[in-house]
């Protein structure tokens, strides 16, 4: 392929060419993805690697990953981590807890009591556990995963119908996390759908065929699993079984359907699927297509999450940390990428109702442990998190009573 000569390009294309050659850290904050997606006609050959300008025009990472001859990643996707933060624990003691949902719901009183105690310990020590025997049919999980794959296989034009413009639009399809603020983009495409049980209509993409119907039933099943888990978590905190359900107005609680696509990356050691972060809701239930990539932080170390077939990966989130007055910490996790296979994951974030004010449970306050967080409506908290860059627990830090 011939070298591109900037002097022969129109001014707007020179800007993109120059921008591409600069390191990501030097790109101004105010240069958003929309400015990098300038629609311009570029000479190209389908048999040749994409030029720097064409890479800058990408609206999804899938298209970039599938470009012929791609052997390195653009600087915009180069994510720098502290060498100490790259290490992954191999300690056999770092074994992620496993919770049997069937015992929580159908066991003998003694079995249930023991399972609730184990669940409380998992929430306190890890903020993360694998959930087995949850009752959601494996064939349904596979059907949803396949529909997600088909959605991401739609053309760019078809997916653009569901692009969304605002943070709280019911349907949003895009790439990275918040490209209007990020200096470095993440190796991830996403589809986010807000599911409010009070809405009369289930708003969902109408492509591919059947995606809407199978996802609606799946989300209803996940809502019931989350409800039962939160009852058991309430009891593990010494509260009434329905305390969290009532305090969060869970009957009208928001679910966020987050489908993620992490295609193969030619330099996975330089890229990141999603950076370390905690989730905004109460509990997040995750399934994946058998390809690993999720890592959770435990005792200062990163631990690979190796899912049991037909299990859910469950993590505690910020609203549960607030409500428990810090007894159960929200889990910090990240998504890494690989060079061989596409990872698909589906996270269902289960949260309070939009207008519910979440604050520490008075029953969990004491002279020794005053309220550690200020109250905030869930909608405001979610806008705060979604409208910023993902950075550990920086959003939760803003509502701590004592900084």
Short mmCIF file of C-alpha atoms in Angstrom, two decimals:
data_model
loop_
_atom_site.label_atom_id
_atom_site.label_comp_id
_atom_site.label_asym_id
_atom_site.label_seq_id
_atom_site.Cartn_x
_atom_site.Cartn_y
_atom_site.Cartn_z
CA UNK A 1 0.00 0.00 0.00
CA UNK A 2 1.34 3.48 -0.88
CA UNK A 3 2.32 5.86 1.90
CA UNK A 4 -0.27 8.55 2.48
CA UNK A 5 0.99 12.05 1.76
CA UNK A 6 -0.80 14.54 4.07
CA UNK A 7 0.01 17.42 1.74
CA UNK A 8 -2.24 15.88 -0.92
CA UNK A 9 -5.24 15.38 1.35
CA UNK A 10 -8.12 17.80 2.03
CA UNK A 11 -7.70 19.75 5.25
CA UNK A 12 -10.19 17.68 7.30
CA UNK A 13 -8.45 14.47 6.25
CA UNK A 14 -5.04 15.94 7.15
CA UNK A 15 -6.45 16.57 10.63
CA UNK A 16 -7.45 12.92 11.02
CA UNK A 17 -4.16 11.68 9.57
CA UNK A 18 -2.19 13.82 12.00
CA UNK A 19 -4.42 12.90 14.92
CA UNK A 20 -3.99 9.19 14.26
CA UNK A 21 -0.20 9.50 14.40
CA UNK A 22 -0.25 11.24 17.78
CA UNK A 23 -0.12 9.23 21.03
CA UNK A 24 -3.51 8.81 22.68
CA UNK A 25 -2.48 10.78 25.78
CA UNK A 26 -1.93 13.90 23.69
CA UNK A 27 -5.36 13.97 22.07
CA UNK A 28 -7.49 16.79 23.54
CA UNK A 29 -10.43 15.82 25.75
CA UNK A 30 -12.89 17.67 23.55
CA UNK A 31 -12.21 15.50 20.48
CA UNK A 32 -15.04 13.02 20.58
CA UNK A 33 -15.83 9.85 18.65
CA UNK A 34 -18.27 11.83 16.56
CA UNK A 35 -15.42 14.01 15.31
CA UNK A 36 -13.37 10.90 14.57
CA UNK A 37 -16.25 9.44 12.56
CA UNK A 38 -16.25 12.10 9.85
CA UNK A 39 -17.87 10.62 6.80
CA UNK A 40 -15.52 11.08 3.90
CA UNK A 41 -14.77 9.05 0.81
CA UNK A 42 -11.35 7.44 1.04
CA UNK A 43 -9.64 5.54 -1.74
CA UNK A 44 -9.31 1.93 -0.66
CA UNK A 45 -8.94 -1.65 -1.86
CA UNK A 46 -10.82 -4.46 -0.12
CA UNK A 47 -7.67 -6.57 -0.28
CA UNK A 48 -5.52 -3.99 1.48
CA UNK A 49 -5.24 -3.06 5.18
CA UNK A 50 -7.23 -0.04 6.25
CA UNK A 51 -5.43 3.27 6.17
CA UNK A 52 -5.04 5.42 9.33
CA UNK A 53 -7.86 7.68 8.16
CA UNK A 54 -10.20 4.75 7.59
CA UNK A 55 -9.44 3.42 11.05
CA UNK A 56 -10.33 6.84 12.48
CA UNK A 57 -13.73 6.60 10.80
CA UNK A 58 -14.68 3.35 12.56
CA UNK A 59 -17.95 3.43 14.45
CA UNK A 60 -17.53 -0.05 15.94
CA UNK A 61 -14.58 -2.12 17.06
CA UNK A 62 -15.91 -5.20 15.28
CA UNK A 63 -15.33 -3.58 11.90
CA UNK A 64 -11.82 -2.54 12.88
CA UNK A 65 -10.96 -6.01 14.21
CA UNK A 66 -12.12 -7.61 10.96
CA UNK A 67 -10.13 -5.28 8.70
CA UNK A 68 -7.68 -7.23 6.49
CA UNK A 69 -4.06 -7.24 7.56
CA UNK A 70 -4.58 -5.66 10.97
CA UNK A 71 -1.49 -6.56 13.03
CA UNK A 72 -1.39 -3.71 15.53
CA UNK A 73 -3.90 -1.46 17.24
CA UNK A 74 -4.32 2.29 16.65
CA UNK A 75 -2.89 4.47 19.41
CA UNK A 76 -6.44 5.50 20.37
CA UNK A 77 -6.91 1.97 21.74
CA UNK A 78 -3.60 1.66 23.58
CA UNK A 79 -4.43 1.38 27.29
CA UNK A 80 -1.59 1.92 29.76
CA UNK A 81 -1.65 -0.03 33.01
CA UNK A 82 0.69 -0.12 35.97
CA UNK A 83 2.83 -3.30 35.67
CA UNK A 84 1.73 -4.27 39.17
CA UNK A 85 -1.87 -3.97 38.02
CA UNK A 86 -1.33 -6.52 35.25
CA UNK A 87 -0.51 -9.44 37.52
CA UNK A 88 -3.20 -12.09 37.94
CA UNK A 89 -3.32 -14.19 41.10
CA UNK A 90 -2.62 -17.90 40.77
CA UNK A 91 -3.19 -18.52 44.48
CA UNK A 92 -5.55 -21.51 44.96
CA UNK A 93 -6.96 -19.65 47.97
CA UNK A 94 -8.38 -17.10 45.51
CA UNK A 95 -11.28 -19.39 44.68
CA UNK A 96 -14.47 -17.56 43.77
CA UNK A 97 -17.42 -18.60 46.00
CA UNK A 98 -20.17 -20.74 44.49
CA UNK A 99 -23.78 -20.26 45.65
CA UNK A 100 -26.47 -22.87 44.96
CA UNK A 101 -29.67 -20.94 44.21
CA UNK A 102 -31.87 -24.03 44.59
CA UNK A 103 -30.82 -24.40 48.24
CA UNK A 104 -31.58 -20.72 48.93
CA UNK A 105 -35.11 -21.16 47.62
CA UNK A 106 -35.99 -24.83 48.21
CA UNK A 107 -33.64 -26.26 50.82
CA UNK A 108 -34.49 -27.31 54.35
CA UNK A 109 -34.49 -24.55 56.99
CA UNK A 110 -31.02 -25.63 58.09
CA UNK A 111 -29.71 -25.73 54.52
CA UNK A 112 -31.19 -22.33 53.75
CA UNK A 113 -29.71 -20.82 56.89
CA UNK A 114 -26.29 -22.16 55.96
CA UNK A 115 -26.63 -20.96 52.35
CA UNK A 116 -27.63 -17.46 53.50
CA UNK A 117 -24.57 -17.36 55.73
CA UNK A 118 -22.36 -18.41 52.80
CA UNK A 119 -23.98 -15.78 50.58
CA UNK A 120 -23.33 -13.07 53.17
CA UNK A 121 -19.70 -14.13 53.43
CA UNK A 122 -19.35 -14.05 49.62
CA UNK A 123 -20.80 -10.52 49.52
CA UNK A 124 -18.57 -9.33 52.35
CA UNK A 125 -15.29 -10.97 51.32
CA UNK A 126 -15.60 -10.91 47.53
CA UNK A 127 -18.62 -8.95 46.30
CA UNK A 128 -18.69 -11.68 43.67
CA UNK A 129 -19.92 -15.26 43.34
CA UNK A 130 -20.92 -17.90 40.80
CA UNK A 131 -24.60 -18.81 40.90
CA UNK A 132 -25.60 -22.37 39.96
CA UNK A 133 -28.94 -24.18 39.74
CA UNK A 134 -30.71 -20.87 39.15
CA UNK A 135 -33.59 -22.28 37.11
CA UNK A 136 -33.05 -20.27 33.91
CA UNK A 137 -33.05 -22.82 31.07
CA UNK A 138 -29.69 -23.28 29.36
CA UNK A 139 -31.36 -23.29 25.93
CA UNK A 140 -32.80 -19.86 26.66
CA UNK A 141 -29.38 -18.53 27.67
CA UNK A 142 -27.93 -19.92 24.44
CA UNK A 143 -30.75 -18.40 22.36
CA UNK A 144 -30.18 -14.93 23.82
CA UNK A 145 -26.43 -15.23 23.24
CA UNK A 146 -26.97 -16.23 19.62
CA UNK A 147 -29.37 -13.31 19.08
CA UNK A 148 -26.74 -10.94 20.50
CA UNK A 149 -24.20 -12.32 18.04
CA UNK A 150 -26.67 -11.79 15.19
CA UNK A 151 -27.33 -8.22 16.34
CA UNK A 152 -23.65 -7.31 16.25
CA UNK A 153 -23.43 -8.95 12.81
CA UNK A 154 -25.94 -6.42 11.44
CA UNK A 155 -24.58 -3.82 9.05
CA UNK A 156 -23.32 -0.51 10.36
CA UNK A 157 -26.34 1.20 8.82
CA UNK A 158 -28.78 -1.19 10.52
CA UNK A 159 -27.15 -0.78 13.93
CA UNK A 160 -27.13 2.99 13.55
CA UNK A 161 -30.94 2.91 13.92
CA UNK A 162 -30.34 2.08 17.59
CA UNK A 163 -27.46 4.47 18.21
CA UNK A 164 -29.21 6.69 20.74
CA UNK A 165 -28.21 10.26 21.57
CA UNK A 166 -28.65 10.63 25.33
CA UNK A 167 -27.39 8.66 28.33
CA UNK A 168 -30.84 7.54 29.40
CA UNK A 169 -32.29 6.76 25.97
CA UNK A 170 -34.13 3.41 26.19
CA UNK A 171 -31.87 1.89 23.52
CA UNK A 172 -28.23 2.76 22.87
CA UNK A 173 -25.75 0.99 20.62
CA UNK A 174 -22.13 2.08 20.44
CA UNK A 175 -18.48 1.38 21.12
CA UNK A 176 -16.08 1.78 24.06
CA UNK A 177 -17.91 3.37 27.08
CA UNK A 178 -18.14 7.16 26.78
CA UNK A 179 -16.28 8.24 23.66
CA UNK A 180 -17.11 11.92 24.15
CA UNK A 181 -14.81 12.00 27.21
CA UNK A 182 -12.27 9.24 26.68
CA UNK A 183 -8.68 9.74 25.55
CA UNK A 184 -8.38 5.99 25.08
CA UNK A 185 -11.13 3.84 23.57
CA UNK A 186 -11.91 0.34 24.79
CA UNK A 187 -11.94 -2.80 22.63
CA UNK A 188 -15.67 -3.31 22.99
CA UNK A 189 -18.98 -2.74 21.23
CA UNK A 190 -22.18 -2.62 23.25
CA UNK A 191 -25.95 -2.61 23.15
CA UNK A 192 -27.68 -1.09 26.21
CA UNK A 193 -31.40 -1.22 26.85
CA UNK A 194 -33.20 0.29 29.84
CA UNK A 195 -36.02 -1.96 31.04
CA UNK A 196 -38.59 -0.33 33.29
CA UNK A 197 -41.40 -2.66 34.42
CA UNK A 198 -43.76 0.32 34.68
CA UNK A 199 -43.46 1.01 30.95
CA UNK A 200 -46.41 -0.25 28.93
CA UNK A 201 -44.17 -1.29 26.07
CA UNK A 202 -40.94 -3.30 26.10
CA UNK A 203 -38.62 -1.13 24.03
CA UNK A 204 -36.11 -3.30 22.24
CA UNK A 205 -34.45 -3.57 18.81
CA UNK A 206 -36.65 -5.23 16.20
CA UNK A 207 -33.62 -6.95 14.66
CA UNK A 208 -32.70 -9.79 14.43
CA UNK A 209 -36.06 -11.61 14.32
CA UNK A 210 -37.07 -13.09 17.67
CA UNK A 211 -34.45 -11.14 19.67
CA UNK A 212 -37.06 -8.99 21.41
CA UNK A 213 -39.30 -11.90 22.46
CA UNK A 214 -36.61 -14.19 23.87
CA UNK A 215 -34.93 -11.27 25.68
CA UNK A 216 -38.17 -10.11 27.30
CA UNK A 217 -38.76 -13.51 28.87
CA UNK A 218 -35.10 -13.80 29.86
CA UNK A 219 -35.14 -10.43 31.66
CA UNK A 220 -38.29 -11.42 33.56
CA UNK A 221 -36.56 -14.59 34.77
CA UNK A 222 -33.46 -12.64 35.81
CA UNK A 223 -35.62 -10.17 37.73
CA UNK A 224 -37.07 -13.01 39.81
CA UNK A 225 -33.63 -14.52 40.47
CA UNK A 226 -32.33 -11.12 41.59
CA UNK A 227 -35.37 -10.63 43.83
CA UNK A 228 -34.74 -13.93 45.63
CA UNK A 229 -31.04 -13.19 46.00
CA UNK A 230 -31.79 -9.78 47.52
CA UNK A 231 -34.17 -11.39 50.02
CA UNK A 232 -31.38 -13.72 51.14
CA UNK A 233 -28.90 -10.82 51.24
CA UNK A 234 -31.33 -8.84 53.41
CA UNK A 235 -31.46 -11.72 55.85
CA UNK A 236 -27.67 -12.09 55.84
CA UNK A 237 -27.50 -8.44 56.97
CA UNK A 238 -29.88 -9.15 59.84
CA UNK A 239 -32.76 -7.35 58.12
CA UNK A 240 -36.25 -8.55 57.25
CA UNK A 241 -36.34 -10.64 54.04
CA UNK A 242 -38.16 -7.96 52.05
CA UNK A 243 -36.23 -5.00 53.47
CA UNK A 244 -34.12 -4.30 50.37
CA UNK A 245 -37.07 -4.97 48.08
CA UNK A 246 -39.17 -2.35 49.87
CA UNK A 247 -36.37 0.19 50.44
CA UNK A 248 -35.47 0.21 46.76
CA UNK A 249 -39.01 -0.07 45.36
CA UNK A 250 -37.78 -3.15 43.53
CA UNK A 251 -41.21 -3.83 42.06
CA UNK A 252 -40.54 -0.84 39.79
CA UNK A 253 -36.79 -1.39 39.75
CA UNK A 254 -34.79 -0.63 36.62
CA UNK A 255 -32.95 -3.32 34.71
CA UNK A 256 -30.21 -2.49 32.23
CA UNK A 257 -29.62 -5.06 29.50
CA UNK A 258 -25.95 -4.68 28.50
CA UNK A 259 -24.73 -6.87 25.64
CA UNK A 260 -20.98 -6.71 25.05
CA UNK A 261 -18.88 -7.83 22.10
CA UNK A 262 -15.10 -8.16 22.51
CA UNK A 263 -13.62 -9.25 19.16
CA UNK A 264 -10.11 -10.72 18.82
CA UNK A 265 -7.39 -8.09 19.28
CA UNK A 266 -3.97 -8.32 17.58
CA UNK A 267 -2.27 -6.83 20.65
CA UNK A 268 -4.41 -7.84 23.65
CA UNK A 269 -1.67 -6.88 26.09
CA UNK A 270 -2.03 -3.24 24.99
CA UNK A 271 -5.83 -2.98 24.82
CA UNK A 272 -8.62 -3.20 27.40
CA UNK A 273 -12.20 -4.38 26.99
CA UNK A 274 -13.43 -2.37 29.96
CA UNK A 275 -11.25 -0.75 32.65
CA UNK A 276 -11.56 -1.43 36.40
CA UNK A 277 -14.96 -0.24 37.65
CA UNK A 278 -17.88 -1.03 39.91
CA UNK A 279 -21.50 -1.20 38.71
CA UNK A 280 -24.18 1.36 39.55
CA UNK A 281 -27.09 -0.87 40.62
CA UNK A 282 -27.73 -3.49 43.34
CA UNK A 283 -26.74 -6.79 41.73
CA UNK A 284 -25.44 -7.56 38.23
CA UNK A 285 -25.95 -11.04 36.73
CA UNK A 286 -23.63 -11.91 33.86
CA UNK A 287 -23.52 -14.77 31.38
CA UNK A 288 -20.95 -15.28 28.63
CA UNK A 289 -20.38 -17.44 25.58
CA UNK A 290 -17.73 -19.67 27.14
CA UNK A 291 -14.85 -17.32 26.35
CA UNK A 292 -13.16 -15.92 29.46
CA UNK A 293 -12.09 -12.32 29.97
CA UNK A 294 -13.74 -11.11 33.16
CA UNK A 295 -11.39 -10.45 36.07
CA UNK A 296 -12.40 -9.47 39.60
CA UNK A 297 -10.28 -7.73 42.22
CA UNK A 298 -9.80 -9.59 45.49
CA UNK A 299 -7.41 -8.59 48.29
CA UNK A 300 -5.59 -6.28 45.90
CA UNK A 301 -5.09 -8.95 43.24
CA UNK A 302 -6.82 -9.64 39.93
CA UNK A 303 -8.47 -13.05 39.71
CA UNK A 304 -9.64 -14.69 36.48
CA UNK A 305 -13.31 -15.62 36.56
CA UNK A 306 -13.63 -19.12 35.14
CA UNK A 307 -17.35 -19.64 34.83
CA UNK A 308 -19.02 -22.98 35.46
CA UNK A 309 -21.19 -23.96 32.46
CA UNK A 310 -24.77 -22.69 32.78
CA UNK A 311 -23.88 -20.47 35.74
CA UNK A 312 -24.28 -16.75 36.32
CA UNK A 313 -21.46 -14.47 37.40
CA UNK A 314 -22.95 -12.20 40.06
CA UNK A 315 -21.38 -9.07 41.50
CA UNK A 316 -22.53 -6.64 44.16
CA UNK A 317 -22.90 -3.05 42.99
CA UNK A 318 -22.80 0.48 44.39
CA UNK A 319 -26.42 0.79 45.58
CA UNK A 320 -25.99 -2.34 47.71
CA UNK A 321 -22.82 -0.92 49.26
CA UNK A 322 -24.69 2.29 50.10
CA UNK A 323 -27.75 0.52 51.49
CA UNK A 324 -25.64 -1.88 53.60
CA UNK A 325 -23.69 1.11 54.93
CA UNK A 326 -20.47 -0.35 53.59
CA UNK A 327 -20.82 -3.82 55.09
CA UNK A 328 -20.96 -5.28 51.58
CA UNK A 329 -18.61 -3.50 49.20
CA UNK A 330 -19.39 -3.15 45.51
CA UNK A 331 -17.10 -5.30 43.41
CA UNK A 332 -14.40 -3.85 41.17
CA UNK A 333 -13.87 -5.81 37.96
CA UNK A 334 -12.55 -5.40 34.42
CA UNK A 335 -12.76 -7.07 31.02
CA UNK A 336 -9.56 -8.10 29.24
CA UNK A 337 -9.34 -9.19 25.60
CA UNK A 338 -7.61 -11.96 23.67
CA UNK A 339 -6.20 -12.48 20.18
CA UNK A 340 -8.02 -15.71 19.27
CA UNK A 341 -11.77 -15.64 19.89
CA UNK A 342 -14.72 -13.25 20.17
CA UNK A 343 -16.12 -12.96 23.66
CA UNK A 344 -19.81 -12.15 24.08
CA UNK A 345 -21.23 -11.32 27.47
CA UNK A 346 -24.63 -10.19 28.69
CA UNK A 347 -24.86 -8.28 31.95
CA UNK A 348 -28.25 -7.57 33.47
CA UNK A 349 -27.87 -4.78 36.02
CA UNK A 350 -30.72 -4.88 38.55
CA UNK A 351 -31.31 -1.62 40.39
CA UNK A 352 -33.83 0.40 42.40
CA UNK A 353 -36.60 2.39 40.79
CA UNK A 354 -35.39 5.57 39.13
CA UNK A 355 -36.95 7.94 41.67
CA UNK A 356 -36.02 6.06 44.83
CA UNK A 357 -33.62 7.78 47.22
CA UNK A 358 -30.99 5.26 48.29
CA UNK A 359 -29.31 5.80 51.64
CA UNK A 360 -27.83 3.54 54.34
CA UNK A 361 -30.36 1.42 56.21
CA UNK A 362 -30.88 3.03 59.66
CA UNK A 363 -30.78 -0.47 61.18
CA UNK A 364 -27.17 -0.75 60.02
CA UNK A 365 -26.08 2.55 61.55
CA UNK A 366 -24.68 2.86 65.06
CA UNK A 367 -22.56 5.12 67.23
CA UNK A 368 -19.53 3.26 65.98
CA UNK A 369 -20.71 3.24 62.38
CA UNK A 370 -22.55 6.39 61.34
CA UNK A 371 -24.10 6.69 57.89
CA UNK A 372 -21.11 6.44 55.53
CA UNK A 373 -22.94 7.71 52.42
CA UNK A 374 -25.27 10.54 51.58
CA UNK A 375 -28.62 9.77 49.98
CA UNK A 376 -29.11 10.16 46.24
CA UNK A 377 -31.86 9.24 43.80
CA UNK A 378 -30.88 6.25 41.71
CA UNK A 379 -31.56 8.11 38.47
CA UNK A 380 -29.15 10.88 39.49
CA UNK A 381 -26.52 8.36 40.51
CA UNK A 382 -26.82 6.46 37.24
CA UNK A 383 -26.51 9.66 35.20
CA UNK A 384 -23.42 10.55 37.22
CA UNK A 385 -21.77 7.22 36.49
CA UNK A 386 -22.80 6.89 32.85
CA UNK A 387 -21.86 10.50 32.10
CA UNK A 388 -18.26 10.16 33.25
CA UNK A 389 -15.29 7.96 32.50
CA UNK A 390 -15.08 4.53 34.12
CA UNK A 391 -12.53 4.81 36.89
CA UNK A 392 -12.71 2.30 39.72
CA UNK A 393 -15.20 3.52 42.33
CA UNK A 394 -14.82 7.22 41.59
CA UNK A 395 -18.58 7.68 41.31
CA UNK A 396 -19.25 6.06 44.69
CA UNK A 397 -16.51 8.21 46.22
CA UNK A 398 -18.62 11.28 45.44
CA UNK A 399 -21.41 10.20 47.78
CA UNK A 400 -19.26 9.16 50.72
CA UNK A 401 -20.15 11.11 53.86
CA UNK A 402 -16.53 11.12 55.01
CA UNK A 403 -13.82 11.56 52.38
#
